[in-house]
C-alpha atoms as one frame of an Amber mdcrd trajectory, in Angstrom:
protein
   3.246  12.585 -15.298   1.060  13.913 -12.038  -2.186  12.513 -13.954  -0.387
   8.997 -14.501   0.760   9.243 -10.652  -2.516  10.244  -9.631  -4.181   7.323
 -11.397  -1.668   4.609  -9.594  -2.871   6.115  -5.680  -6.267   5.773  -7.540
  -5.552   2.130  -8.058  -3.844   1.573  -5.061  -5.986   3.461  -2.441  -9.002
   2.671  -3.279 -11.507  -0.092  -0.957 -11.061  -2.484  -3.210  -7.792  -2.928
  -2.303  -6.651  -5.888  -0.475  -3.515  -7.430   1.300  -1.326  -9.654  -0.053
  -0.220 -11.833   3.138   2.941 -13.427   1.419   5.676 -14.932   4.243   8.590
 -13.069   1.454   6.740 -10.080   0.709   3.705  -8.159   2.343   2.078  -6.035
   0.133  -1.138  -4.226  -0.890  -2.828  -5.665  -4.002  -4.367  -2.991  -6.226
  -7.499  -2.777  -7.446  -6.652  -4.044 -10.584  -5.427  -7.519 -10.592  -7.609
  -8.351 -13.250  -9.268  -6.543 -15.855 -12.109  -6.831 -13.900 -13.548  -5.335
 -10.227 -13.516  -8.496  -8.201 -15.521  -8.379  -4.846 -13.403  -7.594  -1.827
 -14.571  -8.711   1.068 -12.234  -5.983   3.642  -9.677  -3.630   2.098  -5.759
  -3.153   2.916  -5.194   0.612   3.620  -1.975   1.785   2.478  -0.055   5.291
   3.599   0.121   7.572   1.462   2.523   9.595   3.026   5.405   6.693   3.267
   7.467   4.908   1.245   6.233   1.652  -0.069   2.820   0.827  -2.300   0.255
   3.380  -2.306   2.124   6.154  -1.307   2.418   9.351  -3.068   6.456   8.982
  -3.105   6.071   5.576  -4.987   4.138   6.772  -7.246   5.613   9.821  -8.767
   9.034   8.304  -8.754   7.702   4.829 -10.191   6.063   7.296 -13.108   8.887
   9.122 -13.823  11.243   6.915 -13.802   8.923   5.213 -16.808   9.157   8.092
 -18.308  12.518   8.927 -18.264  13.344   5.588 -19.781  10.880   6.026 -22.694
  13.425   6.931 -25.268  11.433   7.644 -28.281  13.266   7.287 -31.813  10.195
   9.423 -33.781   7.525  11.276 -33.204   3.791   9.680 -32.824   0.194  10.681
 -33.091  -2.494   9.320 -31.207  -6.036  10.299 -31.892  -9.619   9.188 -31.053
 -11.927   7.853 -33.943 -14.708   4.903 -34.660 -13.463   1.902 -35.841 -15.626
   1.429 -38.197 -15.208   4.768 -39.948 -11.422   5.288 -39.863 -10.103   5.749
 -43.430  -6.707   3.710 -42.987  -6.046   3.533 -46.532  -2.226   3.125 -46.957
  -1.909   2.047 -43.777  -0.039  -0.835 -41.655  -1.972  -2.354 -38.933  -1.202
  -3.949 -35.878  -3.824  -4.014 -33.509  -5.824  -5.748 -30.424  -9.496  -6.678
 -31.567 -12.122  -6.570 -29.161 -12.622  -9.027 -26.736 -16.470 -10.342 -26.906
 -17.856  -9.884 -23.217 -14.169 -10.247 -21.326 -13.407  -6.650 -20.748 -15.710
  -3.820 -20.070 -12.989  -1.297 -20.972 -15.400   1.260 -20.789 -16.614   0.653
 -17.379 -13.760  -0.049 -15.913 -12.057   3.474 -17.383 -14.596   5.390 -15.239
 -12.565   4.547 -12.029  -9.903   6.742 -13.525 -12.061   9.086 -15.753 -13.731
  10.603 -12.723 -10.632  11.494 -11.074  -8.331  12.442 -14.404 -11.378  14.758
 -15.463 -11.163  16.977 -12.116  -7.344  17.070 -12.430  -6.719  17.859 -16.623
 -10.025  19.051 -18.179  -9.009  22.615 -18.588  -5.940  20.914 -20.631  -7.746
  18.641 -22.721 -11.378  19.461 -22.741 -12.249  17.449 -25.410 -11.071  14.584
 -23.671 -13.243  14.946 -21.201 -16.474  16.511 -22.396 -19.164  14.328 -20.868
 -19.422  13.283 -16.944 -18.300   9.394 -17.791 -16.544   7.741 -21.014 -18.678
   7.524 -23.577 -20.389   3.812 -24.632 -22.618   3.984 -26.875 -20.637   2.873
 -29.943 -18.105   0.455 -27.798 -17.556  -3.000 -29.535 -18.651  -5.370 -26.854
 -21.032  -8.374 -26.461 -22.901  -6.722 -23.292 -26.127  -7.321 -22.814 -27.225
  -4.662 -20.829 -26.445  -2.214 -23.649 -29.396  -3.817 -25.293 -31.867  -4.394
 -22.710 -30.743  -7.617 -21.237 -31.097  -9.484 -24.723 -27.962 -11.629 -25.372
 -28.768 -12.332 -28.988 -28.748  -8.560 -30.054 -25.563  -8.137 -28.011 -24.171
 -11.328 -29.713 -25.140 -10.003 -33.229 -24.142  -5.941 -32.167 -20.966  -7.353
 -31.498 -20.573  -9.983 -34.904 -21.930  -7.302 -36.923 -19.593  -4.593 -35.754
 -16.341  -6.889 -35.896 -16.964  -7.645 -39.709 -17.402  -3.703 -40.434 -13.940
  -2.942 -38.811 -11.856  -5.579 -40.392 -13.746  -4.988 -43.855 -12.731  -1.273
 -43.299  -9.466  -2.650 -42.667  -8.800  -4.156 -45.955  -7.926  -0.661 -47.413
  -4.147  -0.887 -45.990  -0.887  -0.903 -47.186  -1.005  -3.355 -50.099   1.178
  -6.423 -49.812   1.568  -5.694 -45.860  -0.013  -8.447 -43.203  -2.297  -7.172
 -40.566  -1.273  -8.606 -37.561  -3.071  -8.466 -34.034  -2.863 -10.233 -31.039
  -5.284 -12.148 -29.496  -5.674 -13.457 -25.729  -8.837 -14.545 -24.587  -9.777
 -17.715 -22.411 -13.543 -18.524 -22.221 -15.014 -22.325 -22.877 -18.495 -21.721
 -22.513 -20.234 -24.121 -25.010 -19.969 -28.036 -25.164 -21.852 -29.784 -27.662
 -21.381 -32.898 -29.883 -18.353 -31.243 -31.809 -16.567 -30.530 -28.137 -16.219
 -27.974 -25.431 -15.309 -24.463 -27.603 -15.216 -20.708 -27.238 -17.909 -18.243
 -28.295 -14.988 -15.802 -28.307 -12.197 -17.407 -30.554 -15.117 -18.676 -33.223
 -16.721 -15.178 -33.183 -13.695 -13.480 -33.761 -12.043 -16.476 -36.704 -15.708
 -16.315 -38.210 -15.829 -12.508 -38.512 -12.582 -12.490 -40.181 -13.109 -15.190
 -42.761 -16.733 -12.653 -43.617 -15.093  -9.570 -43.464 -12.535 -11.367 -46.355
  -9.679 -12.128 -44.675  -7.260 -15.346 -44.367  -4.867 -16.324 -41.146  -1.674
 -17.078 -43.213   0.594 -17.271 -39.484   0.220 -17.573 -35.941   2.168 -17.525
 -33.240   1.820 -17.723 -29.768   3.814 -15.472 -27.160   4.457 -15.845 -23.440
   3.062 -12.743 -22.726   2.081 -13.713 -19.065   3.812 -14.282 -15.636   4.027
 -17.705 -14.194   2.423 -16.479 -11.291  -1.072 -14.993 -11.099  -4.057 -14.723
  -9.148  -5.897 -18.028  -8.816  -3.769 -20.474  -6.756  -0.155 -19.173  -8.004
  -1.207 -20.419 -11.609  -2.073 -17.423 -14.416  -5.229 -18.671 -16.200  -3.984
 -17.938 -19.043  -0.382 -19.030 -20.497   0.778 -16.932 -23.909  -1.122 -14.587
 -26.199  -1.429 -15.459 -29.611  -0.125 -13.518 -32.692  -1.922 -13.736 -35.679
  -0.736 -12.757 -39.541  -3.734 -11.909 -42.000  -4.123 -10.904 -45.933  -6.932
 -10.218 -47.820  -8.236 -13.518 -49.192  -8.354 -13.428 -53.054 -12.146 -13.506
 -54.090 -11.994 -16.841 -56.018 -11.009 -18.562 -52.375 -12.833 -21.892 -51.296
C-alpha cells in the first residue's frame, strides 16, 4: 500500500502537472490524463503536506481505503511471462490485446519504475532487475524500436499478434475467448473509405491466427466528460466473443 501511495504523489507531483481552473471545482490534474505525456506548458504545484490532491494524506487514505474494500472471494496468481510462449492449455481467457502504436506502456511505466525500484527492490528483486522496464520483446507498432522503419514495426507488430492468439487456441475447449478492445485511430482514407490501421490489424490477425468473432458488444466504459472540450474521444469499449474457426471455414 506505501508503493501504490507513493506512485499517486508520483503522478500528482510531478511538472507535468497542471491546474484544472473549473468555477465548481479547482483542482490539480495529474500527469496522467491520458495514456500518454502531453506537453505542459507551466505546472500546478500541489502540497504535499495538506489535505486535498497531491498530498501525502490523500494518498495513503485514498489507497487504503481501495484496499480495504477489495474483498477477494479466492485466491489469485499473477506472474510475468511472453505472450507468445505461455502454455495456456486448459485455460479460459479474457484479455486486452495490444494496442498497435496507441500506448507505449512501456515507456510510460518508467515514470513509476524509477521511483517503485528505490522504494521495493530488496522485496521483489526480480521485479526490478534492470535500471528501466524491459522492451525488447513488447508488442507494439513503434518505429523507433526498429530504426525509424514503419514497415518492420508494422510487420513486428502483425507478426507477433498472430503468434499470441495462435498460442491461444490451446484453451479450455468449448470456452470463448473474449477481450476487449478500445482503440480510436482513422488514419487511412482511400477509395473503400476513411478506416483504422488498428481495428483491421487486429480483425486481420485474428481471422490468420484461426479464429472467428461469433459476438460483440460494446460497453460504456468511459465518462461523459473528458479532456478535449468536455467530450471523451472515445464513447464505449467493445467486447468481443471468439472460437476457433473450424478448418473447412470460407
Amino acid at each position: 500500500s506505501l508503493a501504490l501511495a507513493a506512485d499517486r504523489l508520483v503522478n500528482e507531483l510531478s511538472s507535468l502537472a497542471t491546474w484544472v481552473p473549473l468555477a465548481s471545482k479547482e483542482h490539480v490534474k495529474t500527469t496522467f490524463g491520458l495514456q500518454a505525456i502531453p506537453m505542459a506548458w507551466d505546472y500546478a504545484e500541489a502540497n504535499p503536506f495538506g489535505a486535498s490532491t497531491g498530498s501525502i494524506e490523500r494518498s495513503f487514505e485514498t489507497v487504503s481505503r481501495a484496499l480495504e474494500h477489495l474483498c477477494p472471494l479466492g485466491e489469485g496468481h499473477a506472474s510475468v511471462a511472453d505472450a507468445r510462449e505461455v502454455d495456456v492449455t486448459g485455460q479460459v481467457i479474457a484479455t486486452d490485446p495490444p494496442y498497435y502504436d496507441n500506448i507505449g506502456y512501456a515507456d510510460l511505466s518508467d515514470v513509476f519504475y524509477v521511483w517503485l525500484r528505490t522504494t521495493i527492490q530488496r522485496f521483489y528483486p526480480d521485479l526490478f532487475k534492470t535500471l528501466l522496464t524491459p522492451k525488447s520483446m513488447e508488442l507494439i507498432a513503434s518505429p523507433s524500436r526498429h530504426e525509424g522503419s514503419v514497415s518492420d514495426a508494422d510487420s513486428y507488430f502483425e507478426a507477433g499478434f498472430v503468434e499470441v492468439f495462435r498460442r491461444l487456441r490451446s484453451t479450455k475447449p468449448n470456452t470463448p475467448m473474449s477481450f476487449f478492445y478500445a482503440f480510436k485511430q482513422s488514419e487511412s482514407d482511400d477509395v473503400e473509405g476513411l478506416g483504422s490501421t488498428g481495428w483491421s490489424t487486429m480483425l486481420e490477425g485474428l481471422l490468420q491466427a484461426g479464429w472467428k468473432v461469433t459476438a460483440t458488444w460494446p460497453m460504456r466504459t468511459e465518462r461523459n466528460t473528458g479532456l478535449r472540450a468536455g467530450q471523451n474521444v472515445l464513447a464505449s469499449s467493445v467486447l468481443l466473443a471468439c472460437r476457433p474457426r473450424g478448418v473447412d471455414a470460407g
